[in-house]
Amino acid sequence: MKILVVGSGAREHALAWKLNREPGVSEVVCAPGNAGTRQVARQHPLDVSDPAAVLALAEAEAVDLTVIGPELPLALGVQNLFAARDRLLFGPSRVAAQLESSKAFAKDFMARHDVPTARFRVCERADEALAVVAGPEFGFPVVIKADGLAAGKGVTVAPDRAAAEQAVRDAMLDHRFGEAGHRVVIEECLVGEEASFFAICDGRQALALPTAQDYKRAFDGDAGPNTGGMGALAPSPLVTPDIERRIGCEIVRPVLDGLAREGHPYRGFLYVGLMITAEGPRVIEFNVRLGDPEAQVVLPMVRDELAPLLEAAARGALETTSCDQTRDPHVGVVLASGGYPGAYETGAAIAGLDDASAIAGVLVFHGGTGVRDDAVVTTGGRVITVVGRGVDLAEAIECAYAAVARITFARKQVRTDIGRKAQ
Ligand code: AMP
Ligand code: GLY
């Protein structure tokens, strides 16, 4: 099987790395890729915001299966373009991808199908939203969310009325998130701990992957601004077998059944962002892809071949709902450019990559890296994810940080407490 992986982050490096090792895969092409994916895949330039270009590349390369890493091409309908040409792609259709690209769609869908989530109101106008915030419905803190894709910046947990009103004004009157903030969702603030659940879905059934925890804040002790994720841990100790069973029956089952009944069967990776509350698991958000950095810890735990599962799911015909997975803890630490998630510099030379990979149990996945004059340099905010594994969490943490210490570049920014929250 020849496979095209679309994207350029460490998540796509992990996907390409996993697929490239499998006997059933003859070749992996990664587009646009990075300095790491070129070790495991042939590279091709690509604008991922151009679904027609993705299709043209898949046709020119005559790939058997296309796997989409990021949400944007899916939200733009790349699956629909492929389906119209009878070409296999693993990822949801444009309508189903609204689970991520429209929070209002996701919340209304959950309400229709009794999926447990925070109580909410969708507001189309600022005066309406300001009235909800001023009223008694939610109290404080309250959560204000821009409806559309806002690069992870569209959510405000507002501690009081002034902050909530500011968030409404930012989104709806000052258009801080452009089109994405024309509508907002106002919702109840859930109390608990967060975990992420991932599944491979074929439209009818779900095959659960290892669960994970993401460290979203920039600095140690969960301080500083929100980021795309500074580290991850899998499996999540919060997701006990009982919680996992409830996620399956109370969330994943009604989501798949509901979308199928509405004529939009969900095929692709499904990522459920959860709050584990005293009453049980509640959906915070859906994503229509794997998480980054969660993919970097989750994919190495899958012992079975991934390619046949993705291919079968893309065809709507998964033959199994389980696969062989290790329970050994995996810890992923992100090496970011100094200043991230704010402004940062690029072009710094990266040293020690081979030394880090040489440590037993370590995997090094590239994110924002490129090649300049034969040297690997930084090109983005999240540069590398280093993954360590161990027989227990302490060993996985030690393994990851031994590798982190070997990789150096100017203004390297790393959290030193990844994995420790779960100990
Ligand atoms: P999202 O982009 O929807 O994942 O939201 C970003 C972050 O905001 C989440 O990871 C949570 O930490 C927080 N958050 C979102 N919705 C809620 C909620 N209803 N209650 C508490 N925290 C929330
Ligand atoms: N790490 C969070 C995400 O990928 O959305």
Tab-separated table of C-alpha atoms and ligand atoms in Angstrom:
chain	number	residue	atom	x	y	z
A	1	MET	CA	0.000	0.000	0.000
A	2	LYS	CA	1.308	3.459	-0.937
A	3	ILE	CA	0.194	6.169	1.508
A	4	LEU	CA	0.153	9.973	1.421
A	5	VAL	CA	0.359	11.692	4.815
A	6	VAL	CA	-0.717	15.345	4.702
A	7	GLY	CA	0.744	17.828	7.194
A	8	SER	CA	4.027	19.156	8.542
A	9	GLY	CA	4.068	18.702	12.315
A	10	ALA	CA	5.405	16.157	14.779
A	11	ARG	CA	2.006	14.406	14.643
A	12	GLU	CA	2.531	13.758	10.937
A	13	HIS	CA	6.139	12.645	11.582
A	14	ALA	CA	4.768	10.103	14.070
A	15	LEU	CA	2.141	8.921	11.546
A	16	ALA	CA	4.692	8.617	8.730
A	17	TRP	CA	7.189	6.881	11.049
A	18	LYS	CA	4.604	4.310	12.168
A	19	LEU	CA	3.303	3.609	8.656
A	20	ASN	CA	6.785	3.405	7.127
A	21	ARG	CA	7.778	0.549	9.480
A	22	GLU	CA	4.871	-1.634	8.457
A	23	PRO	CA	5.428	-4.572	6.092
A	24	GLY	CA	2.155	-3.858	4.276
A	25	VAL	CA	3.243	-0.335	3.335
A	26	SER	CA	5.380	-0.034	0.199
A	27	GLU	CA	5.985	3.717	0.361
A	28	VAL	CA	4.999	6.785	2.376
A	29	VAL	CA	4.856	10.237	0.796
A	30	CYS	CA	4.616	13.157	3.228
A	31	ALA	CA	3.462	16.578	2.106
A	32	PRO	CA	4.714	19.150	2.907
A	33	GLY	CA	6.560	17.375	5.772
A	34	ASN	CA	9.614	18.605	7.676
A	35	ALA	CA	13.264	17.721	8.268
A	36	GLY	CA	12.221	14.635	10.234
A	37	THR	CA	9.635	13.186	7.889
A	38	ARG	CA	12.209	13.049	5.096
A	39	GLN	CA	13.900	10.196	7.029
A	40	VAL	CA	10.775	8.037	6.745
A	41	ALA	CA	8.908	9.362	3.704
A	42	ARG	CA	9.405	10.949	0.318
A	43	GLN	CA	8.619	14.648	0.582
A	44	HIS	CA	6.441	16.787	-1.639
A	45	PRO	CA	5.592	20.496	-1.386
A	46	LEU	CA	1.900	21.130	-0.702
A	47	ASP	CA	-0.439	23.916	0.397
A	48	VAL	CA	-2.647	22.071	2.920
A	49	SER	CA	-5.293	24.802	2.699
A	50	ASP	CA	-5.915	23.831	-0.945
A	51	PRO	CA	-8.007	20.613	-1.067
A	52	ALA	CA	-7.761	20.483	-4.884
A	53	ALA	CA	-3.962	20.441	-4.576
A	54	VAL	CA	-4.171	17.544	-2.099
A	55	LEU	CA	-6.305	15.571	-4.554
A	56	ALA	CA	-3.996	16.432	-7.475
A	57	LEU	CA	-0.990	15.144	-5.507
A	58	ALA	CA	-2.760	11.909	-4.492
A	59	GLU	CA	-3.685	11.314	-8.148
A	60	ALA	CA	-0.237	12.200	-9.518
A	61	GLU	CA	1.409	9.861	-6.984
A	62	ALA	CA	-1.274	7.190	-7.469
A	63	VAL	CA	-1.441	6.580	-3.720
A	64	ASP	CA	-3.796	3.927	-2.352
A	65	LEU	CA	-4.719	5.900	0.758
A	66	THR	CA	-4.440	9.518	1.914
A	67	VAL	CA	-4.273	10.272	5.656
A	68	ILE	CA	-4.945	13.863	6.714
A	69	GLY	CA	-3.102	15.182	9.795
A	70	PRO	CA	-4.554	18.666	10.465
A	71	GLU	CA	-8.199	19.761	10.592
A	72	LEU	CA	-8.087	22.538	7.997
A	73	PRO	CA	-8.224	20.450	4.790
A	74	LEU	CA	-11.052	18.379	6.326
A	75	ALA	CA	-13.037	21.490	7.285
A	76	LEU	CA	-12.554	22.655	3.686
A	77	GLY	CA	-14.063	19.439	2.324
A	78	VAL	CA	-11.051	17.478	1.085
A	79	GLN	CA	-12.804	14.174	1.840
A	80	ASN	CA	-15.754	15.154	-0.367
A	81	LEU	CA	-13.408	15.949	-3.272
A	82	PHE	CA	-11.713	12.562	-2.912
A	83	ALA	CA	-15.045	10.715	-2.630
A	84	ALA	CA	-16.309	12.365	-5.818
A	85	ARG	CA	-13.270	10.894	-7.613
A	86	ASP	CA	-13.531	7.495	-5.901
A	87	ARG	CA	-10.188	7.991	-4.200
A	88	LEU	CA	-9.661	6.675	-0.672
A	89	LEU	CA	-9.023	9.193	2.117
A	90	PHE	CA	-9.062	8.644	5.872
A	91	GLY	CA	-10.846	11.619	7.422
A	92	PRO	CA	-14.412	12.897	7.829
A	93	SER	CA	-16.533	14.726	5.271
A	94	ARG	CA	-16.996	18.493	5.398
A	95	VAL	CA	-20.286	18.204	7.320
A	96	ALA	CA	-18.947	15.683	9.845
A	97	ALA	CA	-15.773	17.785	10.277
A	98	GLN	CA	-17.997	20.536	11.700
A	99	LEU	CA	-17.746	18.609	14.975
A	100	GLU	CA	-14.470	20.561	15.219
A	101	SER	CA	-14.920	23.497	12.832
A	102	SER	CA	-18.165	24.754	14.428
A	103	LYS	CA	-18.597	24.595	18.177
A	104	ALA	CA	-22.272	25.560	17.711
A	105	PHE	CA	-22.746	22.577	15.368
A	106	ALA	CA	-21.022	20.279	17.876
A	107	LYS	CA	-23.096	21.518	20.820
A	108	ASP	CA	-26.429	21.380	18.960
A	109	PHE	CA	-25.519	17.884	17.744
A	110	MET	CA	-24.704	16.755	21.299
A	111	ALA	CA	-27.969	18.212	22.563
A	112	ARG	CA	-29.932	16.340	19.844
A	113	HIS	CA	-28.268	13.047	20.719
A	114	ASP	CA	-28.012	13.294	24.511
A	115	VAL	CA	-24.221	13.362	24.616
A	116	PRO	CA	-23.068	14.581	28.049
A	117	THR	CA	-21.476	18.038	27.800
A	118	ALA	CA	-21.583	21.435	29.528
A	119	ARG	CA	-24.953	23.286	29.435
A	120	PHE	CA	-24.750	25.955	26.736
A	121	ARG	CA	-26.353	28.696	24.663
A	122	VAL	CA	-25.456	29.607	21.082
A	123	CYS	CA	-25.581	33.361	20.450
A	124	GLU	CA	-25.709	34.973	17.012
A	125	ARG	CA	-25.635	38.597	18.216
A	126	ALA	CA	-23.495	40.484	20.736
A	127	ASP	CA	-26.463	42.014	22.607
A	128	GLU	CA	-27.917	38.541	23.051
A	129	ALA	CA	-24.573	37.175	24.336
A	130	LEU	CA	-24.094	40.113	26.715
A	131	ALA	CA	-27.591	39.531	28.117
A	132	VAL	CA	-26.837	35.831	28.735
A	133	VAL	CA	-23.599	36.736	30.517
A	134	ALA	CA	-25.408	39.314	32.674
A	135	GLY	CA	-28.218	36.880	33.516
A	136	PRO	CA	-28.341	34.117	36.138
A	137	GLU	CA	-28.106	31.143	33.740
A	138	PHE	CA	-24.440	30.162	34.118
A	139	GLY	CA	-22.876	32.102	37.012
A	140	PHE	CA	-19.077	32.472	37.137
A	141	PRO	CA	-16.663	31.320	35.967
A	142	VAL	CA	-18.340	30.996	32.571
A	143	VAL	CA	-16.806	29.800	29.291
A	144	ILE	CA	-17.034	31.874	26.074
A	145	LYS	CA	-16.093	30.139	22.808
A	146	ALA	CA	-15.753	31.545	19.302
A	147	ASP	CA	-17.748	29.249	17.022
A	148	GLY	CA	-15.170	28.571	14.310
A	149	LEU	CA	-11.537	27.500	13.977
A	150	ALA	CA	-9.418	30.001	15.926
A	151	ALA	CA	-6.046	28.229	16.154
A	152	GLY	CA	-6.704	27.195	19.754
A	153	LYS	CA	-7.194	30.806	20.886
A	154	GLY	CA	-10.981	31.103	20.704
A	155	VAL	CA	-11.835	29.879	24.231
A	156	THR	CA	-11.974	32.102	27.325
A	157	VAL	CA	-12.692	30.795	30.795
A	158	ALA	CA	-13.979	34.066	32.293
A	159	PRO	CA	-13.752	34.369	36.103
A	160	ASP	CA	-16.249	37.266	36.328
A	161	ARG	CA	-18.748	39.316	34.385
A	162	ALA	CA	-16.210	41.919	33.195
A	163	ALA	CA	-13.971	39.219	31.687
A	164	ALA	CA	-16.953	37.482	30.093
A	165	GLU	CA	-18.202	40.721	28.531
A	166	GLN	CA	-14.706	41.464	27.246
A	167	ALA	CA	-14.507	38.008	25.632
A	168	VAL	CA	-17.878	38.562	23.921
A	169	ARG	CA	-16.802	41.997	22.674
A	170	ASP	CA	-13.410	40.688	21.446
A	171	ALA	CA	-15.076	37.974	19.392
A	172	MET	CA	-18.295	39.603	18.209
A	173	LEU	CA	-17.606	43.344	17.990
A	174	ASP	CA	-13.824	43.593	17.508
A	175	HIS	CA	-13.728	40.470	15.276
A	176	ARG	CA	-10.528	39.222	16.863
A	177	PHE	CA	-11.028	35.753	15.367
A	178	GLY	CA	-12.477	37.061	12.092
A	179	GLU	CA	-15.380	35.044	10.716
A	180	ALA	CA	-14.847	32.386	13.454
A	181	GLY	CA	-16.162	34.733	16.154
A	182	HIS	CA	-19.358	35.941	14.489
A	183	ARG	CA	-21.217	33.417	16.578
A	184	VAL	CA	-20.263	32.380	20.126
A	185	VAL	CA	-21.106	29.510	22.427
A	186	ILE	CA	-21.548	30.402	26.094
A	187	GLU	CA	-21.325	27.460	28.446
A	188	GLU	CA	-21.166	26.251	31.980
A	189	CYS	CA	-17.663	25.844	33.420
A	190	LEU	CA	-17.019	22.173	34.168
A	191	VAL	CA	-14.948	21.101	37.145
A	192	GLY	CA	-12.622	18.113	36.962
A	193	GLU	CA	-9.497	16.913	35.201
A	194	GLU	CA	-8.960	16.796	31.465
A	195	ALA	CA	-8.132	13.746	29.382
A	196	SER	CA	-8.144	12.946	25.673
A	197	PHE	CA	-9.714	9.917	24.014
A	198	PHE	CA	-8.887	8.863	20.436
A	199	ALA	CA	-10.564	6.401	18.110
A	200	ILE	CA	-10.353	5.165	14.534
A	201	CYS	CA	-13.910	5.321	13.171
A	202	ASP	CA	-15.411	3.718	10.058
A	203	GLY	CA	-18.828	5.382	10.117
A	204	ARG	CA	-20.421	2.705	12.309
A	205	GLN	CA	-17.793	1.454	14.728
A	206	ALA	CA	-14.904	2.833	16.752
A	207	LEU	CA	-11.557	1.271	17.565
A	208	ALA	CA	-10.184	2.936	20.705
A	209	LEU	CA	-6.535	4.018	20.766
A	210	PRO	CA	-4.626	4.686	23.991
A	211	THR	CA	-5.948	7.653	25.995
A	212	ALA	CA	-3.705	10.607	26.795
A	213	GLN	CA	-3.232	13.776	28.794
A	214	ASP	CA	-2.065	17.001	27.227
A	215	TYR	CA	-0.111	19.772	28.970
A	216	LYS	CA	-1.547	22.884	27.334
A	217	ARG	CA	0.065	25.723	29.296
A	218	ALA	CA	3.453	27.138	28.297
A	219	PHE	CA	5.257	26.883	31.629
A	220	ASP	CA	5.820	24.498	34.552
A	221	GLY	CA	2.991	24.038	37.032
A	222	ASP	CA	0.384	24.774	34.323
A	223	ALA	CA	1.323	28.456	34.354
A	224	GLY	CA	1.477	30.866	31.427
A	225	PRO	CA	-0.519	31.125	28.218
A	226	ASN	CA	-2.321	28.292	26.441
A	227	THR	CA	-0.341	26.627	23.664
A	228	GLY	CA	-1.008	23.883	21.126
A	229	GLY	CA	0.432	21.503	23.751
A	230	MET	CA	3.841	21.403	25.465
A	231	GLY	CA	3.819	17.714	26.317
A	232	ALA	CA	1.697	14.618	26.661
A	233	LEU	CA	1.382	11.439	28.621
A	234	ALA	CA	-0.264	8.143	27.678
A	235	PRO	CA	-2.155	6.201	28.810
A	236	SER	CA	-4.108	8.652	30.974
A	237	PRO	CA	-4.410	7.326	34.540
A	238	LEU	CA	-7.652	9.344	34.827
A	239	VAL	CA	-9.376	7.115	32.302
A	240	THR	CA	-10.072	4.008	34.338
A	241	PRO	CA	-11.654	0.977	32.643
A	242	ASP	CA	-15.045	2.134	33.961
A	243	ILE	CA	-14.613	5.685	32.608
A	244	GLU	CA	-13.442	4.251	29.282
A	245	ARG	CA	-16.554	2.078	29.087
A	246	ARG	CA	-18.747	5.115	29.811
A	247	ILE	CA	-16.954	7.164	27.108
A	248	GLY	CA	-17.770	4.353	24.682
A	249	CYS	CA	-21.481	4.005	25.573
A	250	GLU	CA	-22.391	7.573	26.558
A	251	ILE	CA	-20.328	9.532	24.020
A	252	VAL	CA	-18.795	7.623	21.101
A	253	ARG	CA	-21.817	5.368	20.418
A	254	PRO	CA	-24.404	8.205	20.217
A	255	VAL	CA	-21.995	10.364	18.171
A	256	LEU	CA	-21.458	7.647	15.537
A	257	ASP	CA	-25.123	6.615	15.504
A	258	GLY	CA	-26.316	10.226	15.374
A	259	LEU	CA	-24.066	11.236	12.491
A	260	ALA	CA	-24.917	8.072	10.560
A	261	ARG	CA	-28.640	8.673	11.059
A	262	GLU	CA	-28.256	12.256	9.898
A	263	GLY	CA	-26.597	11.014	6.707
A	264	HIS	CA	-22.979	11.915	7.535
A	265	PRO	CA	-21.264	8.756	8.789
A	266	TYR	CA	-18.036	9.625	10.596
A	267	ARG	CA	-14.913	8.086	9.102
A	268	GLY	CA	-11.603	9.262	10.475
A	269	PHE	CA	-9.747	9.816	13.697
A	270	LEU	CA	-12.105	11.098	16.380
A	271	TYR	CA	-10.544	13.013	19.255
A	272	VAL	CA	-12.776	13.606	22.266
A	273	GLY	CA	-11.501	16.253	24.687
A	274	LEU	CA	-13.006	15.324	28.056
A	275	MET	CA	-13.508	16.710	31.497
A	276	ILE	CA	-13.652	13.838	33.972
A	277	THR	CA	-16.140	15.288	36.471
A	278	ALA	CA	-17.605	13.847	39.673
A	279	GLU	CA	-20.661	12.843	37.584
A	280	GLY	CA	-18.589	11.150	34.882
A	281	PRO	CA	-17.021	12.074	31.540
A	282	ARG	CA	-18.270	15.269	29.808
A	283	VAL	CA	-17.275	16.416	26.328
A	284	ILE	CA	-15.300	19.685	26.251
A	285	GLU	CA	-14.661	19.530	22.518
A	286	PHE	CA	-14.322	17.258	19.535
A	287	ASN	CA	-11.449	17.311	17.090
A	288	VAL	CA	-11.544	15.470	13.785
A	289	ARG	CA	-7.886	14.438	13.842
A	290	LEU	CA	-5.265	13.159	16.243
A	291	GLY	CA	-3.906	15.591	18.827
A	292	ASP	CA	-0.434	17.069	18.691
A	293	PRO	CA	1.543	16.210	20.884
A	294	GLU	CA	-0.796	13.344	21.879
A	295	ALA	CA	-0.267	11.461	18.591
A	296	GLN	CA	3.460	11.284	19.297
A	297	VAL	CA	2.828	9.265	22.480
A	298	VAL	CA	-0.265	7.347	21.334
A	299	LEU	CA	0.939	5.984	17.969
A	300	PRO	CA	4.129	4.323	19.284
A	301	MET	CA	1.923	2.363	21.722
A	302	VAL	CA	0.005	0.669	18.895
A	303	ARG	CA	1.639	-2.682	18.193
A	304	ASP	CA	-0.611	-3.748	15.336
A	305	GLU	CA	-0.204	-2.386	11.851
A	306	LEU	CA	-2.047	0.900	11.450
A	307	ALA	CA	-2.282	0.981	7.649
A	308	PRO	CA	-4.829	-1.849	7.256
A	309	LEU	CA	-6.976	-0.332	10.014
A	310	LEU	CA	-7.002	3.122	8.410
A	311	GLU	CA	-7.664	1.650	4.985
A	312	ALA	CA	-10.559	-0.489	6.216
A	313	ALA	CA	-12.037	2.407	8.213
A	314	ALA	CA	-11.795	4.734	5.203
A	315	ARG	CA	-13.798	2.153	3.223
A	316	GLY	CA	-16.371	1.947	6.031
A	317	ALA	CA	-15.479	-1.651	6.848
A	318	LEU	CA	-13.393	-2.033	10.019
A	319	GLU	CA	-13.226	-5.746	10.779
A	320	THR	CA	-12.185	-5.312	14.393
A	321	THR	CA	-12.850	-2.844	17.198
A	322	SER	CA	-9.661	-3.499	19.123
A	323	CYS	CA	-5.958	-3.690	18.431
A	324	ASP	CA	-2.819	-4.740	20.241
A	325	GLN	CA	-1.445	-1.894	22.367
A	326	THR	CA	1.238	-1.653	25.013
A	327	ARG	CA	0.305	-0.269	28.442
A	328	ASP	CA	3.877	0.969	29.047
A	329	PRO	CA	3.680	4.688	29.850
A	330	HIS	CA	4.909	7.055	27.132
A	331	VAL	CA	5.854	10.661	27.901
A	332	GLY	CA	6.301	13.293	25.192
A	333	VAL	CA	8.115	16.566	25.844
A	334	VAL	CA	7.900	19.424	23.343
A	335	LEU	CA	11.006	21.491	22.633
A	336	ALA	CA	9.704	24.904	21.577
A	337	SER	CA	11.268	28.107	20.285
A	338	GLY	CA	11.807	30.720	23.038
A	339	GLY	CA	8.811	33.060	23.151
A	340	TYR	CA	6.276	30.492	21.874
A	341	PRO	CA	3.226	30.755	21.837
A	342	GLY	CA	3.998	34.456	21.300
A	343	ALA	CA	6.583	35.791	18.835
A	344	TYR	CA	9.716	33.681	18.360
A	345	GLU	CA	12.716	33.501	16.059
A	346	THR	CA	13.436	30.726	13.583
A	347	GLY	CA	16.548	29.567	11.750
A	348	ALA	CA	18.447	28.312	14.834
A	349	ALA	CA	20.705	25.308	14.181
A	350	ILE	CA	19.634	22.170	16.094
A	351	ALA	CA	22.353	19.911	17.560
A	352	GLY	CA	22.258	16.526	19.288
A	353	LEU	CA	19.377	14.894	17.397
A	354	ASP	CA	21.303	11.659	16.724
A	355	ASP	CA	22.636	11.514	20.297
A	356	ALA	CA	19.091	11.812	21.615
A	357	SER	CA	17.712	9.125	19.285
A	358	ALA	CA	20.509	6.779	20.354
A	359	ILE	CA	19.056	6.458	23.871
A	360	ALA	CA	17.138	3.185	24.221
A	361	GLY	CA	13.365	3.758	24.311
A	362	VAL	CA	13.571	7.285	22.872
A	363	LEU	CA	11.797	8.547	19.752
A	364	VAL	CA	12.452	11.979	18.284
A	365	PHE	CA	9.662	13.501	16.190
A	366	HIS	CA	10.193	16.723	14.266
A	367	GLY	CA	7.639	19.528	14.129
A	368	GLY	CA	8.855	22.981	13.080
A	369	THR	CA	12.152	21.938	11.479
A	370	GLY	CA	13.679	22.405	8.062
A	371	VAL	CA	16.979	21.901	6.292
A	372	ARG	CA	19.310	24.807	5.463
A	373	ASP	CA	22.776	24.206	3.981
A	374	ASP	CA	22.562	20.541	5.032
A	375	ALA	CA	21.866	21.480	8.677
A	376	VAL	CA	18.593	21.001	10.551
A	377	VAL	CA	17.206	24.350	11.721
A	378	THR	CA	14.105	25.568	13.557
A	379	THR	CA	11.218	26.793	11.394
A	380	GLY	CA	8.304	26.929	13.859
A	381	GLY	CA	7.087	27.341	17.430
A	382	ARG	CA	6.906	23.697	18.435
A	383	VAL	CA	10.177	22.325	17.080
A	384	ILE	CA	10.602	18.726	18.307
A	385	THR	CA	8.680	16.237	20.441
A	386	VAL	CA	10.901	13.810	22.318
A	387	VAL	CA	9.134	10.655	23.492
A	388	GLY	CA	10.383	8.385	26.266
A	389	ARG	CA	8.917	5.084	27.355
A	390	GLY	CA	9.351	3.032	30.489
A	391	VAL	CA	7.986	0.143	32.494
A	392	ASP	CA	6.541	2.829	34.744
A	393	LEU	CA	5.923	6.551	34.515
A	394	ALA	CA	9.079	7.529	36.407
A	395	GLU	CA	11.221	5.615	33.923
A	396	ALA	CA	9.384	7.113	30.932
A	397	ILE	CA	9.901	10.631	32.310
A	398	GLU	CA	13.584	9.990	32.974
A	399	CYS	CA	14.048	8.544	29.501
A	400	ALA	CA	12.349	11.515	27.799
A	401	TYR	CA	14.283	14.138	29.743
A	402	ALA	CA	17.633	12.409	29.161
A	403	ALA	CA	16.960	12.899	25.449
A	404	VAL	CA	15.682	16.471	25.911
A	405	ALA	CA	19.022	17.391	27.519
A	406	ARG	CA	20.952	16.180	24.473
A	407	ILE	CA	19.126	18.352	21.957
A	408	THR	CA	20.197	21.966	21.886
A	409	PHE	CA	19.292	25.087	19.922
A	410	ALA	CA	19.294	28.797	20.726
A	411	ARG	CA	16.459	29.819	23.079
A	412	LYS	CA	15.124	26.272	23.532
A	413	GLN	CA	11.966	26.378	25.714
A	414	VAL	CA	10.873	23.218	27.558
A	415	ARG	CA	8.570	22.377	30.447
A	416	THR	CA	10.389	20.343	33.081
A	417	ASP	CA	7.297	18.777	34.680
A	418	ILE	CA	5.684	16.742	31.887
A	419	GLY	CA	4.249	13.477	33.243
A	420	ARG	CA	4.629	14.502	36.858
A	421	LYS	CA	0.989	15.584	37.284
A	422	ALA	CA	-0.025	11.935	36.990
A	423	GLN	CA	2.481	10.573	39.521
B	1	AMP	P1	-11.257	23.861	23.643
B	1	AMP	O1	-10.571	24.708	22.603
B	1	AMP	O2	-12.718	23.729	23.474
B	1	AMP	O3	-10.506	22.596	23.915
B	1	AMP	O4	-11.039	24.619	25.021
B	1	AMP	C1	-9.741	24.957	25.459
B	1	AMP	C2	-9.626	24.728	26.948
B	1	AMP	O5	-10.590	25.527	27.639
B	1	AMP	C3	-9.945	23.315	27.372
B	1	AMP	O6	-8.845	22.468	27.241
B	1	AMP	C4	-10.352	23.509	28.816
B	1	AMP	O7	-9.215	23.639	29.639
B	1	AMP	C5	-11.062	24.826	28.785
B	1	AMP	N1	-12.523	24.635	28.669
B	1	AMP	C6	-13.254	24.618	27.535
B	1	AMP	N2	-14.566	24.411	27.809
B	1	AMP	C7	-14.671	24.304	29.146
B	1	AMP	C8	-15.747	24.116	30.058
B	1	AMP	N3	-17.017	24.014	29.642
B	1	AMP	N4	-15.464	24.050	31.376
B	1	AMP	C9	-14.207	24.193	31.822
B	1	AMP	N5	-13.135	24.378	31.023
B	1	AMP	C10	-13.357	24.447	29.701
B	2	GLY	N1	-2.978	19.050	21.809
B	2	GLY	C1	-4.266	19.539	21.515
B	2	GLY	C2	-4.685	19.427	20.127
B	2	GLY	O1	-4.043	18.814	19.300
B	2	GLY	O2	-5.727	19.981	19.794
